[in-house]
XYZ file of C-alpha atoms in Angstrom:
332
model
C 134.315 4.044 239.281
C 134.823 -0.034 239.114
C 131.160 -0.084 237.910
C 131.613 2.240 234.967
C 135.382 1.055 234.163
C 133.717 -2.609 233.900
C 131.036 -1.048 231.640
C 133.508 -0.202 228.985
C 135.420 -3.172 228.995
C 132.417 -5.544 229.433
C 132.452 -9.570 228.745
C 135.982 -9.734 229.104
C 136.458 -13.154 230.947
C 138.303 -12.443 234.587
C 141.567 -14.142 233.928
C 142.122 -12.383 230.476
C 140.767 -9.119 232.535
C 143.640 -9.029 234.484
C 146.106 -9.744 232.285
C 145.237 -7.089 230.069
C 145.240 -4.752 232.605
C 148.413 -5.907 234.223
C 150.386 -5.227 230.367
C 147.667 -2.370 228.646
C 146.238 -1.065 232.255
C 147.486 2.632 231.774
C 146.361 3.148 227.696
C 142.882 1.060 228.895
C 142.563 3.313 231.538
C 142.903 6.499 229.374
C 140.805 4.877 226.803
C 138.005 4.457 229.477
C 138.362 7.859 230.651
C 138.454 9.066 227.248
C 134.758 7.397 226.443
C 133.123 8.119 229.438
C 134.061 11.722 229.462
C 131.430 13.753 227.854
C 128.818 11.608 229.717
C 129.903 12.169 233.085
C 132.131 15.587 233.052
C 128.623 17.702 234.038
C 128.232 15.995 237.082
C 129.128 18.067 240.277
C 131.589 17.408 242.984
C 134.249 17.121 240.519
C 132.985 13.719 239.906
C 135.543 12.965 236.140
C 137.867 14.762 238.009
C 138.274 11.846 240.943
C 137.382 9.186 238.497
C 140.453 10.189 236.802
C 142.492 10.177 239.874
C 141.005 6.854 240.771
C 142.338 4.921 237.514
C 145.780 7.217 236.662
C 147.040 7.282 240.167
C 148.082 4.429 241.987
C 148.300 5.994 245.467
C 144.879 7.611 245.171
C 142.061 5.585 247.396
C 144.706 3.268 248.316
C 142.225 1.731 250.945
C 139.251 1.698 248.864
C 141.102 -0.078 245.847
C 142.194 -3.170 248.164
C 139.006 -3.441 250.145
C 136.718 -3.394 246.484
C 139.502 -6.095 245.251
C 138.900 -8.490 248.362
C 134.494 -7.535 247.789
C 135.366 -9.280 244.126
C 137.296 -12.160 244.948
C 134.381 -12.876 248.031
C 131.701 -12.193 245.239
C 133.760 -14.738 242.469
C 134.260 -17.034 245.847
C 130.287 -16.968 246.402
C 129.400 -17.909 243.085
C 131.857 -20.374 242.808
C 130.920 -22.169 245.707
C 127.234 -22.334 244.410
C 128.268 -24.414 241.305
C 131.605 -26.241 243.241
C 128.836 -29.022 244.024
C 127.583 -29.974 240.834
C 130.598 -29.397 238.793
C 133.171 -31.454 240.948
C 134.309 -33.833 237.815
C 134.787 -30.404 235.348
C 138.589 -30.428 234.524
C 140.082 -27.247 236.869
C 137.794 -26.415 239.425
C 140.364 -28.061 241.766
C 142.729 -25.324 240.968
C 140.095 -22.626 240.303
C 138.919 -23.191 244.038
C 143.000 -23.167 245.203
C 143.769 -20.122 243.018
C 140.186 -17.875 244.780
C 141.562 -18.711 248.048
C 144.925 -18.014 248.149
C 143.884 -14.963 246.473
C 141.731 -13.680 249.368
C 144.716 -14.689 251.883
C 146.349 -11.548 250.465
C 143.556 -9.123 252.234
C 143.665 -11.272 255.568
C 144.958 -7.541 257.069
C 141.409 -6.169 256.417
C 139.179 -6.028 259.452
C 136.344 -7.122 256.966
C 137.993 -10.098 255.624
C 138.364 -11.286 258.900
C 135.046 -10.821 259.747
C 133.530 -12.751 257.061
C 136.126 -15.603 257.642
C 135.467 -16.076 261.191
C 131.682 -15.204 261.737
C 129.618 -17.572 260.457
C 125.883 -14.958 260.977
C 127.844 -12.684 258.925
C 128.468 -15.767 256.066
C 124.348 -16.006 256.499
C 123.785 -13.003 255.875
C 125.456 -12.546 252.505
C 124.189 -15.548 251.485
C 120.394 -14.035 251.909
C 121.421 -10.885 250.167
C 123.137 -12.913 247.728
C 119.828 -14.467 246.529
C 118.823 -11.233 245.380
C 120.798 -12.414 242.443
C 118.278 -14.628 241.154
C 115.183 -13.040 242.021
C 113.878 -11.316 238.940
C 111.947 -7.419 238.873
C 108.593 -7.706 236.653
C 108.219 -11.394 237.448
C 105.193 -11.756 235.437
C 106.174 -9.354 232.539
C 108.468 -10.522 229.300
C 110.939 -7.759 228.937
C 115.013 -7.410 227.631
C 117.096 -6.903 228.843
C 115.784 -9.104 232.729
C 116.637 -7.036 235.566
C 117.226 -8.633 238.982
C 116.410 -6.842 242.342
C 120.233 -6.947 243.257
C 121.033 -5.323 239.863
C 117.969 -2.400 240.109
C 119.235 -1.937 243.895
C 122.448 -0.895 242.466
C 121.271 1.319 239.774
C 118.921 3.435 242.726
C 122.158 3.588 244.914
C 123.417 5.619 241.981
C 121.355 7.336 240.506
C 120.263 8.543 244.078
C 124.398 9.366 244.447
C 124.372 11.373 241.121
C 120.902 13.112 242.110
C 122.417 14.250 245.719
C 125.604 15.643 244.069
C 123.517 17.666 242.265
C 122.283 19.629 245.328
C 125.093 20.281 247.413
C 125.042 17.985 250.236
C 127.124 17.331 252.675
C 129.286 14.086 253.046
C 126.747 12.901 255.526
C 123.733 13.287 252.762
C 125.814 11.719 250.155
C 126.195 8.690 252.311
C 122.964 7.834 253.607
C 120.926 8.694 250.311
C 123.676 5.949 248.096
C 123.008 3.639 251.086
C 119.381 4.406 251.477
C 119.121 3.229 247.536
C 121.509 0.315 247.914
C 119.403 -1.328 250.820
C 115.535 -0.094 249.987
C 114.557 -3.149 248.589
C 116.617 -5.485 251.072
C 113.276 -6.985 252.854
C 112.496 -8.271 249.567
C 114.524 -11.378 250.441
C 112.132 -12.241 252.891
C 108.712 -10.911 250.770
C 109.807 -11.540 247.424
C 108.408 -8.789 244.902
C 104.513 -7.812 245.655
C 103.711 -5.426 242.906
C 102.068 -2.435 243.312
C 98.695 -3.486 241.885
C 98.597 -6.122 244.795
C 99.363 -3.562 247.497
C 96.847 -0.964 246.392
C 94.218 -3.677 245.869
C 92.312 -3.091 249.489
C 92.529 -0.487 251.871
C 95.472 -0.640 254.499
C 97.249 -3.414 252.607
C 100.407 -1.482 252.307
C 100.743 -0.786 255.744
C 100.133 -4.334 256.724
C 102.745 -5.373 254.342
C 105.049 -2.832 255.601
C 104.896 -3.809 259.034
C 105.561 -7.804 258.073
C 108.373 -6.330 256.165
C 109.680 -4.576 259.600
C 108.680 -8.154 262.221
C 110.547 -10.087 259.362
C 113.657 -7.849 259.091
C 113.952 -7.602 262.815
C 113.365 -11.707 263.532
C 115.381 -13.199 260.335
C 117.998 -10.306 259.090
C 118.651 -8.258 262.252
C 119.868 -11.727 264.290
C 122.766 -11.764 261.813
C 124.133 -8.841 261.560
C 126.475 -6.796 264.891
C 124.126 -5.436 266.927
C 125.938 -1.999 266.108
C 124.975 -2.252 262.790
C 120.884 -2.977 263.508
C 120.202 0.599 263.804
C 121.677 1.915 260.481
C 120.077 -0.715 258.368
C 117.228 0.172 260.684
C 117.862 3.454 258.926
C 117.752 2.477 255.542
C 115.242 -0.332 255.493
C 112.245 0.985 257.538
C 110.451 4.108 256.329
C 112.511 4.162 253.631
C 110.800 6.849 250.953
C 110.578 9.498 254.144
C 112.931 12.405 254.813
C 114.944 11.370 258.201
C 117.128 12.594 260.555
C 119.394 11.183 263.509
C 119.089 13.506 266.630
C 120.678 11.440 270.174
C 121.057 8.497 268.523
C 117.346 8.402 267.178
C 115.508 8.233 264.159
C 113.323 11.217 263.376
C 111.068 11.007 260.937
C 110.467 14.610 259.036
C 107.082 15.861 258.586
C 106.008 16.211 254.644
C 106.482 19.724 254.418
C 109.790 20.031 255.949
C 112.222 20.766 253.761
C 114.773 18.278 254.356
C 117.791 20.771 252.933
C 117.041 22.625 256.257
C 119.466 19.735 258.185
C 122.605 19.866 255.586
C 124.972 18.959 257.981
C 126.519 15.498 259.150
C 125.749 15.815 262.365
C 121.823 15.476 261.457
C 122.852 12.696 258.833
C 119.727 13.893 256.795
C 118.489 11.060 253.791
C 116.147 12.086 251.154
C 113.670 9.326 251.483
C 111.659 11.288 248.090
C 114.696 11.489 246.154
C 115.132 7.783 246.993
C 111.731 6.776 245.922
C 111.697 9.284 242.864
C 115.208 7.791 241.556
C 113.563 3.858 242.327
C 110.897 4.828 240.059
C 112.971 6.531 237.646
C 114.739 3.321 237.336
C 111.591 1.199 236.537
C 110.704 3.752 233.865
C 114.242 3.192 232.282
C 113.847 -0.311 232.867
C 110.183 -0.182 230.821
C 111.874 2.107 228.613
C 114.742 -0.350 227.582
C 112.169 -3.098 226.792
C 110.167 -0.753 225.144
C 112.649 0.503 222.860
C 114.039 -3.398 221.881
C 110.401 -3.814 220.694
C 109.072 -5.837 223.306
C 105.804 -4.350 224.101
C 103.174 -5.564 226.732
C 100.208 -3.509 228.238
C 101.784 -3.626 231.823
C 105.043 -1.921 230.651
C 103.570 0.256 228.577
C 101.283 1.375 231.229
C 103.793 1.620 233.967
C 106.093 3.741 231.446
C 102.906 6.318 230.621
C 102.039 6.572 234.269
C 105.418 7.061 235.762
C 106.156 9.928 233.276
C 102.648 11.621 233.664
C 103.588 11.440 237.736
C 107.445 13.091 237.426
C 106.762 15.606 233.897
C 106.987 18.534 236.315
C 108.409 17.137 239.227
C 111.274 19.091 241.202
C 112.230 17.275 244.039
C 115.061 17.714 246.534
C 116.238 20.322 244.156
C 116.780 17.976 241.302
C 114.589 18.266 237.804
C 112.891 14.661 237.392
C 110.914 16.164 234.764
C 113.898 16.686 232.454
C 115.424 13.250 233.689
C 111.855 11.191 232.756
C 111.616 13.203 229.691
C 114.788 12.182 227.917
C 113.526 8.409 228.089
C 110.385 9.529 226.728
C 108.678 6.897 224.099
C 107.081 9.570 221.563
C-alpha cells in the first residue's frame, strides 16, 4: 500500500512529503485511492477494499504503519550515512544527521529497532543487502528505464503476492510465495548477476553455480543473521523455483507433478517455487518490454522479450493465466 501510495505522489522531496500529508493527507489519500482504483479493484482478497482501510483509517494496521515508518527512517539513515563522509562541509548535514536520529528514538519500543541498534551482525547484514542497491540487472545491455536487483526483487515479491491472491491460498501461501520473491535473488550479493547464457554454456554449470550460491550463503550471510532465522531464509534462498513444503520442521521438496494446491493449509506452509520463477521472468519481459517500448532496441532484449513470450503464450501455472499476463506486454 506505501509502495503504490508513493507511486502516485512520486518525486516529492521527503520533508515537503510530510508536510503535505500532515495539512492535505485525507483529500491526497482519496485522490490516491481515487487513481488507483480501476487498476487494482479486480484483484481478489478484497485487496482496494484494505488499501482503502489502510490510508482512511487511522486505527487500521496500527502496528504495521509504525514498524514501515521506523523501515524508512533506517532506509533514509542508511543512505545518509553512505554520503555523511564525503559531504561533511555541505551546509545542514549536521542537523539532517540530528533530525534522522531523534526520529528513530520514537520507535525505540519496537523489538526490531532494538535489534538493529544493538546487534552489530544484524547492521552487516543490511549493509550486504543494501548493496543490492547499486548492482544493476542487464549489466551489459543499454536499456531505460535501469533496473537494480533490489528494485526487480521487489517487483517479483509482488507480482508473486498478486498472482497467489488469485488462487485462493491460505495466509500461509500468501506469505512464503511474497517472501519467496522478495529474497530469490539474495545470493546475488555474493555472485553478482551470471546471466543465463553463461550458466547454460556447459553441461552441469548451473548446478555448480547453485551449490557455490548455497556454501556462500551458509559461510558469509547465514553467520549474521539469528540462528532462528537460518532456516526460513534457508527456505526462500535454496531451491528457490521448486514447490516446498515444511513437515517437522523440514524442508520437503515436492516432486514435479505434485500439485502443490494439494497442501493449502498453513500448517504445510506450501510456496509456489513455479509461480515464483514464472512471475521473475514475467518481470524481465516487462523490464525488456519498457526499454523496448522507449525505443531502445538491442538484439539481447529483443531476444529475451520474443523468447520469454513464446515460453509463457499458453502457460497456466499455479492456477494463474501467464499467457494473458505476457500477452498484454506484447511488442506487435
Amino acid at each position: 500500500f506505501e509502495f503504490l501510495h508513493r507511486i502516485v505522489l512520486t518525486d516529492i522531496k521527503p520533508p515537503i512529503y510530510h508536510q503535505l500529508m500532515a495539512d492535505k493527507g485525507e483529500q491526497l489519500n482519496r485522490w490516491v485511492l481515487s487513481e488507483l482504483k480501476n487498476k487494482v479493484e479486480t484483484i481478489e482478497g478484497g485487496f482496494f477494499d484494505k488499501f482503502e482501510s489502510y490510508l482512511t483509517q487511522p486505527e487500521y494496521a496500527v502496528k504495521e504503519k509504525k514498524i514501515l515508518k521506523a523501515a524508512h527512517y533506517f532506509a533514509t539513515k542508511w543512505e545518509f550515512e553512505l554520503l555523511r563522509d564525503m559531504n561533511k562541509s555541505l551546509y545542514g548535514v549536521q542537523e539532517t544527521e540530528e533530525a534522522i536520529n531523534s526520529q528513530i528514538v520514537e520507535y525505540f519500543d519496537l523489538a526490531g529497532v532494538k535489534a538493529l541498534y544493538g546487534k552489530e551482525n544484524i547492521k552487516h547484514f543490511l549493509d550486504l543487502v543494501g548493496q543490492l542497491r547499486f548492482q544493476q540487472r542487464w549489466a551489459r545491455v543499454t536499456r531505460i528505464p535501469e533496473t537494480s536487483v533490489m528494485g526487480h526483487m521487489l517487483i517479483v515479491a509482488i507480482f508473486s503476492y498478486f498472482a497467489t491472491m488469485q488462487t485462493n491460498a491460505c495466509e500461509s501461501r500468501i506469505k512464503h510465495n511474497f517472501f519467496g520473491g522478495l529474497f530469490h535473488d539474495l545470493p546475488e550479493v555474493l555472485t553478482r548477476d551470471i546471466v543465463s547464457p553463461v550458466k547454460n554454456a556447459v553441461e552441469g554449470l548451473g548446478e555448480l553455480l547453485k551449490e557455490i550460491e548455497r556454501k556462500q550463503v551458509e559461510e558469509k550471510i547465514f553467520p549474521l543473521i539469528p540462528k532462528h532465522w537460518q532456516q526460513e531464509f534457508r527456505y526462500y534462498t535454496e531451491n528457490e523455483f521448486d514447490s516446498k513444503i515444511m513437515c517437522n520442521g523440514q524442508i520437503v521438496i515436492l516432486p514435479p507433478d505434485e500439485k502443490p494446491l494439494a497442501y493449502n493449509d498453513d500448517a504445510s506452509q506450501p510456496i509456489d517455487g513455479p509461480l515464483i520463477r514464472a512471475c521473475d521472468h514475467f518481470a524481465a519481459y516487462i523490464e525488456a518490454y519498457l526499454s523496448l517500448s522507449q525505443g531502445v532496441h538491442s538484439k539481447h532484449l529483443t531476444e529475451a522479450h520474443q523468447s520469454l513470450y513464446k515460453q509463457y503464450e499458453n502457460e497456466n501455472i499455479c492456477g494463474v493465466d501467464f499467457g494473458q499476463l505476457f500477452d498484454y506486454f506484447k511488442i506487435v
